[in-house]
XYZ file of C-alpha atoms in Angstrom:
528
model
C 7.339 134.968 109.688
C 10.517 132.653 109.445
C 10.846 131.117 113.029
C 14.364 131.811 113.254
C 14.064 134.986 113.313
C 14.649 135.759 116.755
C 16.572 139.391 117.013
C 14.599 142.127 119.032
C 15.583 144.628 115.954
C 13.777 142.017 113.665
C 10.969 141.640 115.972
C 10.182 145.543 116.535
C 10.031 145.745 112.832
C 7.904 142.903 112.471
C 5.540 144.630 115.282
C 5.525 147.904 113.600
C 4.054 146.117 110.628
C 1.424 144.577 112.637
C 0.460 147.704 113.791
C -0.637 148.606 110.459
C -2.185 145.281 110.004
C -4.142 145.936 113.232
C -5.135 149.157 112.120
C -7.154 147.817 109.666
C -8.637 144.732 111.004
C -11.080 147.230 113.586
C -13.449 144.641 115.109
C -14.127 144.002 118.779
C -11.401 144.108 121.165
C -10.016 147.518 123.117
C -6.649 149.302 122.459
C -5.249 147.909 125.592
C -5.332 144.842 124.381
C -3.000 145.762 121.624
C -0.796 147.444 123.432
C -0.749 144.155 125.962
C 0.029 141.652 123.196
C 2.637 144.076 121.945
C 4.238 145.022 124.513
C 4.572 141.022 125.539
C 5.911 140.512 122.285
C 8.634 142.924 122.585
C 10.543 140.520 124.706
C 9.429 137.235 123.715
C 10.502 134.661 121.240
C 9.952 133.805 117.615
C 7.385 131.351 118.689
C 4.932 134.350 120.606
C 5.544 136.377 117.725
C 4.407 133.566 115.332
C 1.516 133.139 117.710
C 0.699 137.079 117.677
C 0.178 136.735 113.981
C -2.221 133.805 114.230
C -4.346 136.317 116.567
C -3.548 139.213 114.485
C -6.974 139.501 112.690
C -8.848 139.439 116.026
C -7.790 142.324 117.105
C -8.997 145.684 117.221
C -8.013 149.318 118.374
C -10.316 152.510 118.718
C -8.044 154.471 116.499
C -4.978 154.272 114.685
C -3.966 157.818 116.172
C -4.337 156.036 119.575
C -1.765 153.122 118.455
C 0.848 155.695 116.696
C 1.066 157.568 120.303
C 4.268 155.501 121.415
C 6.624 153.495 119.228
C 6.847 151.622 122.643
C 3.409 150.540 123.706
C 3.459 150.288 127.391
C 1.540 147.150 129.365
C -2.037 148.587 130.545
C -2.986 147.886 134.011
C -5.983 147.758 136.405
C -6.655 150.038 139.069
C -9.068 148.408 141.327
C -10.423 151.720 144.218
C -12.699 150.718 147.042
C -14.281 154.061 147.976
C -17.133 155.058 150.262
C -20.673 155.210 149.075
C -22.544 158.213 146.756
C -24.418 160.245 149.254
C -28.069 158.742 149.694
C -29.760 162.085 147.930
C -27.651 161.847 144.937
C -24.341 163.177 144.046
C -24.298 167.467 145.066
C -25.611 169.212 141.924
C -23.998 172.165 143.984
C -21.779 172.951 147.065
C -22.484 174.891 150.488
C -18.850 177.167 148.984
C -17.565 177.688 145.943
C -14.123 176.710 146.550
C -12.264 175.674 149.510
C -9.302 177.954 151.384
C -6.283 178.367 150.095
C -3.019 176.949 151.986
C 1.012 177.440 151.240
C 2.497 174.991 148.999
C 4.197 173.229 151.824
C 2.641 171.751 154.950
C 4.201 172.880 158.247
C 7.157 170.848 158.480
C 8.063 171.624 155.008
C 6.883 168.890 153.045
C 5.617 169.997 149.876
C 1.837 169.484 149.017
C 1.080 166.630 146.473
C 2.437 168.163 142.762
C 0.707 165.969 140.124
C 2.386 166.833 136.779
C -0.991 166.127 135.051
C -3.804 169.058 135.388
C -6.620 167.415 137.310
C -9.904 167.171 135.459
C -11.766 168.339 138.685
C -12.125 171.484 140.773
C -10.919 171.445 144.319
C -13.627 171.639 146.366
C -15.643 168.612 144.808
C -16.754 165.520 146.516
C -13.958 162.849 145.446
C -13.518 160.343 147.835
C -16.957 158.425 146.960
C -17.823 156.318 144.229
C -18.465 158.805 141.518
C -15.886 160.962 142.809
C -13.916 158.336 141.496
C -11.033 160.367 143.184
C -11.004 162.411 139.663
C -8.690 159.326 138.452
C -10.865 157.857 135.278
C -10.079 160.022 132.707
C -6.371 160.260 133.716
C -6.235 156.666 133.645
C -8.554 155.870 130.476
C -6.831 158.163 128.407
C -3.362 156.061 128.627
C -5.220 152.961 128.049
C -5.647 151.699 131.572
C -8.497 150.105 133.468
C -10.153 151.622 136.304
C -12.698 149.818 138.804
C -14.551 151.975 141.322
C -17.002 150.258 144.067
C -17.737 150.199 147.699
C -18.584 147.048 148.283
C -15.716 146.011 149.422
C -16.263 143.304 152.385
C -17.067 139.189 151.630
C -15.827 136.925 149.146
C -18.461 137.999 147.107
C -18.068 141.416 147.153
C -17.237 143.549 143.972
C -13.875 144.395 145.427
C -12.975 140.582 145.599
C -14.459 139.621 142.232
C -11.558 142.021 140.611
C -8.644 142.017 143.141
C -6.824 138.685 141.457
C -6.089 140.944 138.361
C -5.682 144.165 140.180
C -2.340 145.823 139.407
C -2.755 148.575 141.613
C -5.353 148.720 144.781
C -6.528 151.880 146.466
C -8.450 152.336 149.670
C -9.245 154.592 152.480
C -8.732 154.638 156.067
C -12.287 156.138 156.445
C -13.464 152.817 154.408
C -10.862 150.458 154.358
C -10.798 147.456 151.975
C -8.862 145.411 154.742
C -6.309 143.607 152.720
C -4.981 140.400 154.782
C -2.818 137.536 153.751
C -5.407 135.590 152.310
C -6.309 138.631 150.321
C -3.117 139.459 149.111
C -2.483 135.651 148.393
C -5.350 136.032 145.923
C -4.177 139.155 144.046
C -1.445 137.782 141.939
C -0.508 140.778 139.565
C -0.776 143.483 142.407
C 2.301 145.839 142.839
C 1.179 148.867 144.392
C -1.168 149.684 147.370
C -2.028 153.072 147.798
C -3.903 154.625 150.862
C -6.090 157.402 149.668
C -5.305 159.629 153.139
C -3.087 158.458 156.114
C -2.594 155.279 157.777
C -2.165 151.899 156.142
C -2.776 149.166 159.082
C -6.019 147.694 156.936
C -2.924 146.275 154.869
C -0.868 143.361 156.052
C 2.216 144.829 155.843
C 4.376 141.524 156.491
C 2.409 139.914 153.591
C 3.512 142.734 151.228
C 7.078 142.682 151.762
C 7.697 138.841 152.427
C 8.950 136.803 149.218
C 6.726 133.754 148.255
C 4.016 135.141 150.127
C 2.750 138.544 148.866
C 0.676 138.605 145.758
C -0.570 134.945 145.859
C 2.921 133.699 145.975
C 2.395 131.219 148.225
C 4.293 128.002 148.530
C 2.178 125.177 148.189
C 2.923 121.542 149.043
C 0.822 118.533 147.923
C 1.829 115.133 147.680
C -1.290 114.275 144.964
C -0.432 116.158 142.039
C 1.442 114.202 138.940
C 4.869 114.855 138.160
C 3.758 117.052 135.397
C 1.660 119.673 137.825
C 4.353 119.548 140.049
C 7.059 120.878 137.462
C 4.314 123.525 136.516
C 3.907 124.510 139.726
C 7.606 124.655 140.808
C 8.365 126.476 137.616
C 5.407 128.818 138.965
C 6.914 129.432 142.101
C 10.567 130.027 140.956
C 9.383 132.463 138.263
C 6.956 134.638 141.037
C 9.871 134.321 143.450
C 11.921 136.822 141.144
C 8.735 139.458 141.015
C 9.439 142.397 143.485
C 7.189 142.838 146.576
C 4.273 144.759 146.902
C 4.633 148.671 147.332
C 2.543 150.380 149.730
C 2.038 154.034 150.059
C -0.013 156.645 151.172
C -0.630 160.630 150.667
C 1.332 161.593 154.150
C 0.340 165.026 155.638
C -2.365 165.474 153.161
C -5.528 165.641 156.270
C -3.327 165.639 159.166
C -4.450 169.174 160.050
C -8.069 168.140 159.026
C -8.013 165.312 161.677
C -6.288 167.699 164.476
C -8.916 170.398 163.947
C -11.519 167.441 164.401
C -9.672 166.235 167.684
C -9.719 169.773 169.407
C -13.665 170.278 168.504
C -14.500 166.868 170.076
C -12.230 167.782 173.577
C -14.610 171.059 173.788
C -17.586 168.869 172.702
C -16.849 166.696 175.117
C -15.704 168.773 178.203
C -18.803 170.762 177.451
C -21.164 168.099 177.326
C -22.601 169.809 173.912
C -24.079 166.942 172.752
C -26.926 166.569 175.029
C -27.180 170.291 175.377
C -27.909 170.266 171.420
C -30.434 167.500 171.531
C -32.075 169.444 174.091
C -32.423 172.377 172.008
C -33.945 170.505 169.607
C -37.697 170.476 169.377
C -39.323 166.777 168.940
C -42.273 166.118 166.726
C -44.688 165.986 169.371
C -43.363 169.543 170.901
C -41.646 168.071 174.044
C -38.377 167.324 174.939
C -36.993 164.122 177.196
C -34.752 165.475 179.831
C -31.193 163.951 181.200
C -32.680 161.951 183.880
C -35.868 160.797 181.715
C -38.448 162.933 182.034
C -40.369 165.181 179.887
C -40.028 169.191 180.069
C -40.491 172.334 178.004
C -36.738 171.405 176.701
C -34.714 174.114 178.622
C -33.599 172.246 181.411
C -30.172 174.179 182.455
C -29.180 172.692 185.070
C -29.316 169.201 183.785
C -26.924 170.185 181.275
C -24.508 172.212 183.341
C -23.820 169.200 185.603
C -21.446 167.618 183.492
C -20.095 170.893 181.649
C -16.520 172.706 182.385
C -14.237 174.868 181.131
C -11.231 173.421 179.355
C -9.085 175.982 180.634
C -6.650 175.279 183.447
C -7.011 171.398 182.152
C -4.026 169.398 181.713
C -4.388 167.583 178.101
C -1.982 164.981 176.555
C -1.186 163.199 173.492
C -0.636 159.925 172.851
C 1.824 160.502 169.686
C 3.180 163.713 168.632
C 3.490 163.365 164.846
C 2.419 165.751 162.311
C -1.562 165.252 163.893
C -0.423 165.086 167.625
C 1.641 168.159 167.252
C -0.843 170.064 165.088
C -3.246 169.157 168.359
C -0.838 170.421 170.955
C -0.420 173.828 168.702
C -3.882 174.524 168.437
C -4.781 173.795 172.052
C -2.198 175.952 173.674
C -4.021 179.243 173.477
C -6.897 177.570 175.513
C -4.598 178.173 178.697
C -4.172 174.306 179.123
C -1.208 172.664 180.742
C 0.117 170.269 177.656
C 1.574 166.938 177.884
C 2.856 164.436 175.185
C 4.437 160.774 174.654
C 6.191 159.564 171.759
C 8.800 157.473 170.616
C 10.452 160.038 168.854
C 11.145 162.989 171.567
C 10.023 166.426 169.513
C 13.084 169.148 169.578
C 13.481 170.926 172.947
C 13.218 174.235 170.744
C 9.529 172.916 170.038
C 8.755 171.641 174.092
C 9.971 175.474 175.364
C 7.826 176.887 172.497
C 4.670 174.983 173.480
C 5.906 174.520 177.442
C 5.136 170.589 176.644
C 5.933 168.048 179.760
C 7.092 164.917 177.890
C 6.363 161.370 179.511
C 8.477 158.339 178.908
C 5.326 155.968 178.573
C 1.374 156.105 177.796
C 1.189 155.525 181.248
C 2.783 157.834 182.757
C 0.665 160.432 180.592
C -2.271 158.965 181.652
C -1.796 159.845 185.349
C -1.031 162.926 184.757
C -3.692 164.285 182.506
C -7.466 165.328 182.459
C -8.172 164.966 178.441
C -6.252 162.576 176.711
C -6.139 162.469 173.027
C -4.880 159.192 170.893
C -3.014 160.328 167.697
C -0.551 157.307 167.088
C -0.324 154.553 164.595
C -2.206 151.146 165.572
C 0.702 148.020 165.702
C 0.736 145.341 167.992
C 2.349 147.839 170.620
C -0.827 150.101 170.664
C -3.578 147.556 170.122
C -5.615 147.956 173.148
C -3.684 149.866 174.777
C -6.344 151.564 176.733
C -8.103 148.582 178.220
C -9.613 148.274 181.643
C -6.071 148.438 183.127
C -5.298 151.760 181.453
C -8.100 153.277 181.847
C -9.047 152.267 185.693
C -5.473 152.075 187.248
C -3.796 154.999 185.278
C -5.927 157.616 183.872
C -7.755 160.031 186.273
C -11.621 159.135 187.269
C -13.659 161.584 185.353
C -10.843 162.085 182.616
C -11.749 162.113 178.776
C -10.514 159.871 176.068
C -10.454 161.349 172.683
C -9.768 159.171 169.579
C -9.215 159.744 166.236
C -6.337 157.472 165.366
C -7.644 153.753 165.106
C -10.451 152.105 166.919
C -8.424 149.104 168.147
C -6.291 151.188 170.029
C -8.723 151.089 172.715
C -10.490 148.472 173.958
C -14.210 148.775 172.876
C -15.841 146.945 176.006
C -13.518 148.274 178.573
C -14.830 152.013 176.998
C -18.524 151.276 177.552
C -17.838 150.123 181.166
C -15.663 153.081 182.059
C -18.800 155.583 180.730
C -21.679 153.429 182.505
C -19.839 153.369 185.932
C -18.323 157.127 185.555
C -14.641 156.680 185.548
C -14.325 158.036 182.253
C -16.729 161.401 181.975
C -16.726 161.407 178.226
C -15.489 159.611 175.082
C -15.096 161.564 171.641
C -14.419 159.193 168.733
C -14.044 159.546 164.659
C -12.970 155.783 164.443
C -14.687 152.105 164.931
C -13.787 148.545 163.989
C -14.674 147.523 161.751
C -15.400 150.194 159.758
C -18.582 150.506 158.533
C -19.524 149.800 162.176
C -22.636 147.446 162.460
C -25.963 148.833 164.018
C -25.536 147.029 167.077
C -22.042 148.332 168.108
C -22.363 149.496 171.399
C -20.395 152.510 170.595
C -23.635 153.773 168.856
C -25.679 153.909 172.111
C -23.019 154.384 175.017
C -23.857 157.233 177.376
C -21.651 160.518 177.553
C -19.897 160.127 174.111
C -19.524 161.754 170.730
C -19.000 159.659 167.830
C -18.776 160.578 164.492
C -18.390 157.775 161.228
C -14.913 158.137 160.469
C -14.938 161.233 158.257
C -12.380 163.625 160.203
C -9.985 163.282 157.373
C -12.179 163.407 154.306
C -13.516 167.150 154.399
C -13.776 168.726 150.606
C -10.537 170.307 151.582
C -9.049 167.415 152.613
C -10.269 165.468 149.515
C -8.383 167.528 147.259
C -5.115 166.939 148.683
C -5.574 163.390 149.012
C -6.857 162.776 145.181
C -4.086 165.134 143.995
C -1.569 162.830 146.216
C -2.850 159.667 144.689
C -2.469 160.754 141.156
C 1.059 161.888 141.754
C 1.917 158.486 143.078
C 0.459 157.065 140.312
C 2.114 158.771 138.011
C 5.446 157.889 139.435
C 4.104 154.493 139.363
C 3.361 154.552 135.869
C 6.474 156.251 134.618
C 8.699 153.921 136.962
C 9.818 156.726 138.566
C 10.555 156.829 142.344
C 7.576 157.773 144.812
C 8.231 160.702 147.373
C 9.888 158.900 150.430
C 7.540 160.342 152.711
C 4.459 158.855 150.803
C 6.416 155.167 151.444
C 5.170 152.312 153.908
C 6.635 149.531 152.475
C 9.161 149.339 149.338
C 11.642 146.944 148.269
C 10.585 144.416 150.597
C 11.342 146.584 153.722
C 9.980 149.309 155.718
C 10.622 152.796 153.917
C 9.899 156.379 154.274
C 6.805 157.263 156.518
C 6.382 153.443 157.138
C 9.698 153.026 158.614
C 9.049 156.182 160.836
C 5.801 154.958 161.845
C 5.728 151.298 162.572
C 9.457 150.078 163.418
C 8.496 150.341 167.404
C 6.582 148.282 169.580
C 5.396 150.734 172.254
C 8.480 152.867 172.807
C 10.994 150.036 171.955
C 12.630 150.232 168.816
C 12.549 147.114 166.515
C 15.193 145.509 164.197
C 14.130 145.168 160.861
C 14.196 141.229 161.356
C 11.661 141.742 164.191
C 9.188 144.141 162.620
C 7.037 141.598 160.606
C 5.949 140.881 164.421
C 4.231 143.938 164.874
C 2.197 143.897 161.546
C -0.565 142.165 160.506
C -4.645 142.596 160.511
C -5.922 141.932 163.789
C -8.567 139.098 164.008
């Protein structure tokens, strides 16, 4: 090929010829390597074309028909997913139910359910959120020449996640099994363009680092006086190139599991108020045929008085939510039939029609709400305005003595040790939780052994029903990304270097104070 040939038309003609050449030289590489070479070749100079000709004999493909599917090959991408481990007893050969309940095409607020264009290869109701489930993505991605890496090994520099992060284009994680993406990790992800949360809540991602030019995706400025002029020039050239790359987009599948979590909240409220956990344990026979009572003595396992001394009716209580978004409002609606008095606080006040429908009492601050309620449920995002919101001061100086605290939002919204102290000395009658920090929690985490608590591992939003929705939502987001089409606004958290969509609604606030765009970076970032 003459070096003087530089026109795109000529280059494309040459590339089409190379496809025929490469199809004959089937040997050792993959179709994705051909796509990557040809895609880059379309926009480079004749020097690169000449370089490709020298390498062409080493290129192979799986089939000529795959290569000819498109006259303009797309660059293959690498998708890295951190999902929770498979069941200890193996992937289920069958399920308790043959299907999951069917819901309407839209959620309660009118938002439509995930609508991917491609037909999923899985059946709703299958286990999709674990490693073997792969969110039903492998066939979808590999048919297009892309790579999918799925692992549950997500923490530490030697983890599988860390090993694959440096060249990942897309990262998928879950709130239930979060792969924490702080600034240091993002600095290693030099190709990262999109972070997807398979669920709701992206606080495991340093949003500031995702939106900041020169910081995100390994594009940190490095100043050194010990390099040679040639190295400095190379570094400067790389920095200039990197600074032109777009910021990382962060997206999540909004509303996919909000009702799942809201139902879990109602369950924890009832379980806490009725002293269910201890009652259930007493009903179970131990291996030696005896049962330990509440005071430590052994009897026949039918000591009713031990249990009912901490059991109450929910009816007549004052119940409040910190946060009245999709989950918080769904909790209020589900608690109304219990004949309780409902309270809420939120930066975004609900419509008066909703307040009247549910007979809600609005409070300007969480502190005001705490003073009025017997049961408080936390349903707000985690940011610096809500981190450690329920500390010793809130619990002891604002909450009623004997109140119940329910937290399915994020573990760091409450002070871990303050909760333990309040349960031990009786200031709290009970704590019901589904979220921890870190996740998974170590065996010596004090919440694993504290009294008067009903804790679950973070599973409230990962029911089989919810998995079908967030798997479909992840697929829809990937379809838009691969086709270079806009992602639904309600899925977006960060886009174009700014908070967007659901992210703007949830995070531009600092404990009930609206924060301007130039301030928002102060309220994000992964806590140390």
